[in-house]
Coordinates of C-alpha atoms in Angstrom, one line a residue:
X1 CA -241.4 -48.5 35.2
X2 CA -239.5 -46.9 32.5
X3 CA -240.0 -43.4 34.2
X4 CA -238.9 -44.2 37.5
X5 CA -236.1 -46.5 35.9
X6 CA -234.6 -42.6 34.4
X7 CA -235.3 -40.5 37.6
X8 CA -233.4 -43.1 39.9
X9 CA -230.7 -43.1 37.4
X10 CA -230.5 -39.0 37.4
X11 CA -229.8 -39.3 40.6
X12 CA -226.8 -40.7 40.7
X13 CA -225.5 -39.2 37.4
X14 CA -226.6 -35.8 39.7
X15 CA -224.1 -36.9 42.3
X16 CA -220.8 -37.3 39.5
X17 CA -221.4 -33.9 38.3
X18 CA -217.9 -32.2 39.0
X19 CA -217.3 -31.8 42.7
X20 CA -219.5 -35.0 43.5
X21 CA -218.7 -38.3 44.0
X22 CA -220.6 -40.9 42.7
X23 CA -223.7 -42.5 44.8
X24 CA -223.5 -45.3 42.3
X25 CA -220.7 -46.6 40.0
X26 CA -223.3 -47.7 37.4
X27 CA -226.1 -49.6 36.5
X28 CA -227.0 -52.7 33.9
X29 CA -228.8 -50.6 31.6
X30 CA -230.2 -53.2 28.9
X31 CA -230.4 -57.2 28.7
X32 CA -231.2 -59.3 26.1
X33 CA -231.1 -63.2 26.8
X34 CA -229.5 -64.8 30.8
X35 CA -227.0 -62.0 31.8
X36 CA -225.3 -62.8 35.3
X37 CA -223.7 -60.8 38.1
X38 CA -222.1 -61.6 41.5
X39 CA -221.2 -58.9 43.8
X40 CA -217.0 -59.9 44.2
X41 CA -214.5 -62.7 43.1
X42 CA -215.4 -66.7 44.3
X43 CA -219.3 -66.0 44.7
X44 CA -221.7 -67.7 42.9
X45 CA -223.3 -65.7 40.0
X46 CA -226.9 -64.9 40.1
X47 CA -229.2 -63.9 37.6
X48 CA -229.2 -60.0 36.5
X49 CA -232.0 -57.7 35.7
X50 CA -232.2 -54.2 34.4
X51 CA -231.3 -51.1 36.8
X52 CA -229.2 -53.0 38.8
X53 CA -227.0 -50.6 40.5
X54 CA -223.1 -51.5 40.5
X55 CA -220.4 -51.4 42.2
X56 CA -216.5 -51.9 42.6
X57 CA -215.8 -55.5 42.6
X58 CA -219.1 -56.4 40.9
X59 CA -218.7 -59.3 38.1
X60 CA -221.0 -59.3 34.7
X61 CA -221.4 -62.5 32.7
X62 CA -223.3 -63.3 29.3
X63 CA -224.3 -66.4 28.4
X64 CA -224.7 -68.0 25.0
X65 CA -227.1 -65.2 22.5
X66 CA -226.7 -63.1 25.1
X67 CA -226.1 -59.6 25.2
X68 CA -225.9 -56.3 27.5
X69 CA -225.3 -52.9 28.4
X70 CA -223.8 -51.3 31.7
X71 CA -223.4 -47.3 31.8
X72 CA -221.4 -45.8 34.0
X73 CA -222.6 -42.8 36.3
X74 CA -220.2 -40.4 34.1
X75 CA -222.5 -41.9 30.7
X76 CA -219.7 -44.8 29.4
X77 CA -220.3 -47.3 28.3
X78 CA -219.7 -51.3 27.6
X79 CA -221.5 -53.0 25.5
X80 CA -220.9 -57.1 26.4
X81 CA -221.9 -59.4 23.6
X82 CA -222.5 -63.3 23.8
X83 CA -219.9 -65.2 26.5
X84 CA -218.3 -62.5 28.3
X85 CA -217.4 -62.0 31.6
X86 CA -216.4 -58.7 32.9
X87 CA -215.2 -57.0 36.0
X88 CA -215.1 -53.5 37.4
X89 CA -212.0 -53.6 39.9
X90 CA -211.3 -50.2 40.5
X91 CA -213.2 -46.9 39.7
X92 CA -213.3 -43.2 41.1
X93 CA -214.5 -40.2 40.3
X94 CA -214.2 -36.7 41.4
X95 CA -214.1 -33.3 40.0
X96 CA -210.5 -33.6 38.4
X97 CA -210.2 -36.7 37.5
X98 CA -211.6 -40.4 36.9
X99 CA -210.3 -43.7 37.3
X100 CA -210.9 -46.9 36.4
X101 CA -209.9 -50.6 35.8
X102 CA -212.2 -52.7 34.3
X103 CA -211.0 -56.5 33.5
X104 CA -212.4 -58.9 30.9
X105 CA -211.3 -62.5 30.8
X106 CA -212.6 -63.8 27.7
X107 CA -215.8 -62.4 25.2
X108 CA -216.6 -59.6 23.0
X109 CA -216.9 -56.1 24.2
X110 CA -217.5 -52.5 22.7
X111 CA -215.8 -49.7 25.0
X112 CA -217.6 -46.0 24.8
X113 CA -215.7 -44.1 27.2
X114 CA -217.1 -39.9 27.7
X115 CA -214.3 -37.6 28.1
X116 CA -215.7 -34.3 30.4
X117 CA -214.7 -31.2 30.1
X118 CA -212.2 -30.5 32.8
X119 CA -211.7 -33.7 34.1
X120 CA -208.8 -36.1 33.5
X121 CA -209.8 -39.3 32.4
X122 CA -208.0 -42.8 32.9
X123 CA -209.4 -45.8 32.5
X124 CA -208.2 -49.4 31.6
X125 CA -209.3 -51.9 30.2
X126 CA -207.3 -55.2 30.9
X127 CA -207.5 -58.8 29.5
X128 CA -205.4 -61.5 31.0
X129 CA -202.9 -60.6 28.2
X130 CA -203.3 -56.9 27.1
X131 CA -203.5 -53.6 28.6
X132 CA -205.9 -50.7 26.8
X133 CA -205.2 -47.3 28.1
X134 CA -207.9 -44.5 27.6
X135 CA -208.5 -41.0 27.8
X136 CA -211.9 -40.9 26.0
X137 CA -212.5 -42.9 23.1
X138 CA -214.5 -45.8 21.8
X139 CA -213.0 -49.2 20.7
X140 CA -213.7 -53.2 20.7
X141 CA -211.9 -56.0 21.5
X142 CA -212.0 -59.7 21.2
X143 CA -210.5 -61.9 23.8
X144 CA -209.6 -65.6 23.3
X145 CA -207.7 -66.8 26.0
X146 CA -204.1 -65.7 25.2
X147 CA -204.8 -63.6 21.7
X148 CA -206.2 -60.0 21.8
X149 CA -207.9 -58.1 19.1
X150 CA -208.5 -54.6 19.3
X151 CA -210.1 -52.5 16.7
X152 CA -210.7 -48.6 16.9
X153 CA -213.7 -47.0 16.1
X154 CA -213.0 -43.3 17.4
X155 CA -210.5 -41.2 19.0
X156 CA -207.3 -43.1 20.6
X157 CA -207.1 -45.8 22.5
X158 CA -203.5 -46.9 23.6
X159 CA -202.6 -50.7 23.9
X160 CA -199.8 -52.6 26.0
X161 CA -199.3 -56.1 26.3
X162 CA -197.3 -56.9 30.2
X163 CA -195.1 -53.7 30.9
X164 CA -194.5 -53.3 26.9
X165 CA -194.5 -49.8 24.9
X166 CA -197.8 -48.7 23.8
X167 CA -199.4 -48.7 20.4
X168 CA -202.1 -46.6 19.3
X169 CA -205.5 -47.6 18.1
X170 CA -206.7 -45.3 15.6
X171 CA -210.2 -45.1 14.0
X172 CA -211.0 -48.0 11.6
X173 CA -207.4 -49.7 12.2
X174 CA -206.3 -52.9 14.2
X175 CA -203.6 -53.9 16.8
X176 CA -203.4 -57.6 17.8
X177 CA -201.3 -59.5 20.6
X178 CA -201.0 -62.8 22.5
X179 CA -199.2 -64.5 25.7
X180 CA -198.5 -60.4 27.1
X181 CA -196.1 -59.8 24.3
X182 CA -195.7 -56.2 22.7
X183 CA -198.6 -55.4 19.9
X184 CA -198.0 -55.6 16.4
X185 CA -198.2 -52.7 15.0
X186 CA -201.7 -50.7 13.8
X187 CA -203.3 -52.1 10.1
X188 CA -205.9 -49.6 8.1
X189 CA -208.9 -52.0 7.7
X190 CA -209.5 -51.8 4.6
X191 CA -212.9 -51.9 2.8
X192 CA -214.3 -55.4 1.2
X193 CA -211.7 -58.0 3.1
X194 CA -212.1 -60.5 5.8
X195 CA -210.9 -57.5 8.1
X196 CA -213.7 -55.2 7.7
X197 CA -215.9 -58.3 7.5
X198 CA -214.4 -59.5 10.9
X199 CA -215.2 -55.4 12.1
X200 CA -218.8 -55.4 10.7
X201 CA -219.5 -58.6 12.3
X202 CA -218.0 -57.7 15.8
X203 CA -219.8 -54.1 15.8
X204 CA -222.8 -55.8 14.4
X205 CA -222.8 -58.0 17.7
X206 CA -221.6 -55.3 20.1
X207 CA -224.5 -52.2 18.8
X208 CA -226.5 -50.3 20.8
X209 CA -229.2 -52.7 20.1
X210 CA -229.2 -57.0 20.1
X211 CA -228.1 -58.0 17.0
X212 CA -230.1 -59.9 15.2
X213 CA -228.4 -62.7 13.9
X214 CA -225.8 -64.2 15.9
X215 CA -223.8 -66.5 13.4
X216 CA -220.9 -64.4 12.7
X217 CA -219.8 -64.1 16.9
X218 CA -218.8 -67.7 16.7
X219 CA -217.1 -67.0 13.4
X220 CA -215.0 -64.2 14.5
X221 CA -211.8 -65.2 15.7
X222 CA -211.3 -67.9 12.5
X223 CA -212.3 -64.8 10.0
X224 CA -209.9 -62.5 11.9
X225 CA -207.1 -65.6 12.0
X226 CA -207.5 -66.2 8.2
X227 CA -206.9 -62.7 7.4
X228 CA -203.9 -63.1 9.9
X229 CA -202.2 -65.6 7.8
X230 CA -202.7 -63.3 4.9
X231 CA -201.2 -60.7 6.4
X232 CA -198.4 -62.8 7.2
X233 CA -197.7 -63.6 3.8
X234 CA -197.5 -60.2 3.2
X235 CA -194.6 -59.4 5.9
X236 CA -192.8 -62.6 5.2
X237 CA -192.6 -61.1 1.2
X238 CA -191.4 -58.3 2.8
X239 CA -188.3 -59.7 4.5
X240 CA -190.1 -58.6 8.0
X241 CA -190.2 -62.5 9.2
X242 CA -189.8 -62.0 13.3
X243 CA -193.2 -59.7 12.3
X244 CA -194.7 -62.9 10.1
X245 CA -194.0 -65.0 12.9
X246 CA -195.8 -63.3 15.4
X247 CA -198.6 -63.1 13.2
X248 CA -199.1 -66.8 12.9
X249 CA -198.8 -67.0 16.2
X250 CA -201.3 -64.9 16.8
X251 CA -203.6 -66.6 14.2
X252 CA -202.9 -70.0 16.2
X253 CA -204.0 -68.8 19.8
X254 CA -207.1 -66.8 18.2
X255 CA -208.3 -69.9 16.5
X256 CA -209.5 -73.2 17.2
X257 CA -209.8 -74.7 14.1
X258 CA -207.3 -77.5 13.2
X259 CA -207.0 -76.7 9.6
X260 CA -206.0 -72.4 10.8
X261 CA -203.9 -73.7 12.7
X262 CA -202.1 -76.0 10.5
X263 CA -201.6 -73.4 8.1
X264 CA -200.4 -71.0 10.5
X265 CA -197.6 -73.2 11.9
X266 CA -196.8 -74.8 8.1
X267 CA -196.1 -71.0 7.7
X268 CA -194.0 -71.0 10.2
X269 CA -192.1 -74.0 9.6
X270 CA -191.7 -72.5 6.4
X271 CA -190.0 -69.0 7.7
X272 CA -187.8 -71.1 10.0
X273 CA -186.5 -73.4 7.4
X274 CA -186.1 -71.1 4.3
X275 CA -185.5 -67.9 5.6
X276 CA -183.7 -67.9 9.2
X277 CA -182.4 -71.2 8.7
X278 CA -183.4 -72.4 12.0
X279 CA -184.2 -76.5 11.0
X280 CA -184.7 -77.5 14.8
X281 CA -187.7 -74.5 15.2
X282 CA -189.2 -75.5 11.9
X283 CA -189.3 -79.7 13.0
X284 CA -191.3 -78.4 15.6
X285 CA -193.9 -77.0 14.0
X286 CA -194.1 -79.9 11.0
X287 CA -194.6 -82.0 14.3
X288 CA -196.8 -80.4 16.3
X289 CA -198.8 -80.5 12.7
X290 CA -198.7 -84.1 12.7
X291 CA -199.2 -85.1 16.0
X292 CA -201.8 -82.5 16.9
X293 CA -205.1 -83.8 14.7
X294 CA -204.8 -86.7 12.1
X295 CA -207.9 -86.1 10.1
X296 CA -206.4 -82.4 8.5
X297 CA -205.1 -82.5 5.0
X298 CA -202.2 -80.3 6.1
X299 CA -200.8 -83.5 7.8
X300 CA -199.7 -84.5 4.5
X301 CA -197.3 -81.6 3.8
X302 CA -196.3 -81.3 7.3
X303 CA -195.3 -85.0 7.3
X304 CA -192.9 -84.9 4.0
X305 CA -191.8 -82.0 5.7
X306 CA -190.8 -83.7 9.0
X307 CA -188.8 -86.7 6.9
X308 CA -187.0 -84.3 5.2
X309 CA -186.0 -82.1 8.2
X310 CA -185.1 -84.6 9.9
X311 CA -182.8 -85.8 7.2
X312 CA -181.3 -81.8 7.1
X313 CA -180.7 -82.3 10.9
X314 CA -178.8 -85.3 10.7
X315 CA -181.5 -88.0 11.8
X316 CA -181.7 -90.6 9.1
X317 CA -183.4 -93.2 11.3
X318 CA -186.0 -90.9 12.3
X319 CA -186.2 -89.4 8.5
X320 CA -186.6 -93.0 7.4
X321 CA -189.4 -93.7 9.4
X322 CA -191.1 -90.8 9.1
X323 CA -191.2 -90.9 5.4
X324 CA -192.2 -94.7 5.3
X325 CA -194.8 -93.4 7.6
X326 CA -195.6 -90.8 4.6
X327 CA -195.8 -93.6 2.1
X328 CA -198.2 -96.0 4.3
X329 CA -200.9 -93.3 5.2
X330 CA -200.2 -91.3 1.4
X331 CA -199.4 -94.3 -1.3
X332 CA -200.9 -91.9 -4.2
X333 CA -199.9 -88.4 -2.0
X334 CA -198.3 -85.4 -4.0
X335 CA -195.4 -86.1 -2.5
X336 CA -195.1 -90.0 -3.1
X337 CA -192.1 -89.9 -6.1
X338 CA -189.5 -87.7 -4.2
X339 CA -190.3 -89.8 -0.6
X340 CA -190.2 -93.7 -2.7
X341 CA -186.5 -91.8 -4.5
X342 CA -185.6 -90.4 -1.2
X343 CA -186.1 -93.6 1.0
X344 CA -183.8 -95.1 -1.7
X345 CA -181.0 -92.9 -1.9
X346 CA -181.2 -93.5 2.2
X347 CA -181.0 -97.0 2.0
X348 CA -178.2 -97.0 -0.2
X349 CA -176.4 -94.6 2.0
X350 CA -176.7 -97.5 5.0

């Protein structure tokens, strides 16, 4: 099986020699756990098997623990870990050039693309918010809905959110973006941080070879939106606060756990109040806070906070009942002595 599996592969890596055109575009070269295919957008997916030949239009889908490898008749490569789904949309090849665009909407993906001698390469690699433009290079990315991650492992990769200048990924470095908006600028991962642990985790997962535990995929984006925040400290301490901002945003849309995201957006409130004195942007955040889970210990600080923008803003009604709402849900909170003086001094202003 093997054996016949590599000569009817030769053959069509024969045919994208230069001068040829490709007889196939690819195949699914290795599958560990239910990977799924369907030949073109709105059919159903079926279940995949190695040396399955495709084609433009094809779709490629792993489930949960679930992991694969499709090669390209030129020998690139994507490596698709646990619940991805990817697309090949376009791709030709001649003996010039080669052309691709390949489209993931959500997952975990390591991108090995072979540059030829002679040949001009450009492929893309598109998420339903980022563009990654490359010549020949090899890169991962995690995808949660609106937030992109991208981190270089060789050569350049160049990275776009919709119609936005490029930045370059760089060995060992990382460019982020969400909602299509131009990408922060590249980080150095450095050595022993939640960074390179987030890099180790997502190359672990995206090898040549299954990985062998699984527990860090899920882990991922909160590891990567922790460090997010911390980064965001840093370029709020540095005065660049549109930079901080974008950041946190970031760190909301990559994560779905309530107590990131309160952080992120009590960081927020925080840049918005103290620093660009924009009350009305920084009520929104305290709120969203408060109203989005009630079990988080954030909702504490965010709902002081809310009473006492409110006030700033002009909205003593609304400040009174929000910090009487503080001082039934927090009677012995670590705010309680300035809301029980506060509420005073506003009762005595009536």
């Amino acid at each position: 099986m093997r054996a016949s599996r590599v000569i009817l592969f030769s053959i069509f890596i024969f045919f994208c020699l230069p001068g040829a055109i490709c007889a196939s575009i690819g195949e699914i070269e290795e599958i560990y756990g239910t990977v799924l295919y369907r030949e073109k957008t709105g059919l159903s997916y079926k279940k995949a098997k190695t040396e399955l030949l495709v084609e433009k239009g094809y779709w490629i889908k792993t489930e949960s623990r679930s992991w694969s490898v499709i090669k390209l008749c030129d020998g690139s490569r994507f490596t698709l870990s646990e619940n991805t789904e990817f697309e090949i949309s376009e791709y030709l090849i001649d003996k010039d050039r080669k052309y691709g665009v390949f489209y993931i909407t959500k997952g975990k993906l390591r991108v090995t693309v072979v540059k030829l001698t002679g040949q001009t390469t450009n492929y893309r690699i598109k998420t339903p918010t980022a563009v990654a433009g490359i010549k020949g290079t090899e890169f991962m990315i995690l995808n949660q809905e609106n937030a992109n991650v991208f981190l270089g492992n060789e050569d350049t990769a160049y990275i776009a959110g919709y119609d936005t200048v490029e930045k370059p990924l760089r060995p060992d470095t990382i460019i982020q973006n969400t909602r299509g908006f131009t990408p922060t600028e590249p980080v150095k991962v450095e050595t022993a941080t939640l960074l390179s642990e987030a890099k180790n985790g997502l190359s672990h997962i995206t090898d040549v070879t299954p990985p062998v535990d699984w527990k860090i995929s899920e882990s991922l984006p909160h590891i990567i939106a922790r460090w997010d925040i911390n980064y965001g400290h840093y370029l709020a301490d540095s005065g660049r606060y549109e930079e901080a901002l974008y950041i946190f945003q970031i760190a909301i849309d990559l994560s779905d756990n309530p107590e990131i995201r309160a952080d992120a957006r009590l960081e927020r409130g925080a840049i918005y109040s103290r620093f660009l004195k924009k009350p009305e942007a920084a009520l929104s955040e305290y709120l969203t806070v408060v109203e989005e889970d009630s079990e988080i210990p954030q909702k504490e600080t965010a709902l002081y906070l809310t009473g006492m923008t409110l006030y700033e803003l002009g909205f003593k009604k609304q400040a009174i009942e929000r910090l009487t709402q503080y001082k039934k849900e927090y009677p012995n909170g670590r705010y309680i002595i300035n809301v029980e003086t506060f509420l005073k001094l506003l009762e005595n202003e009536k």
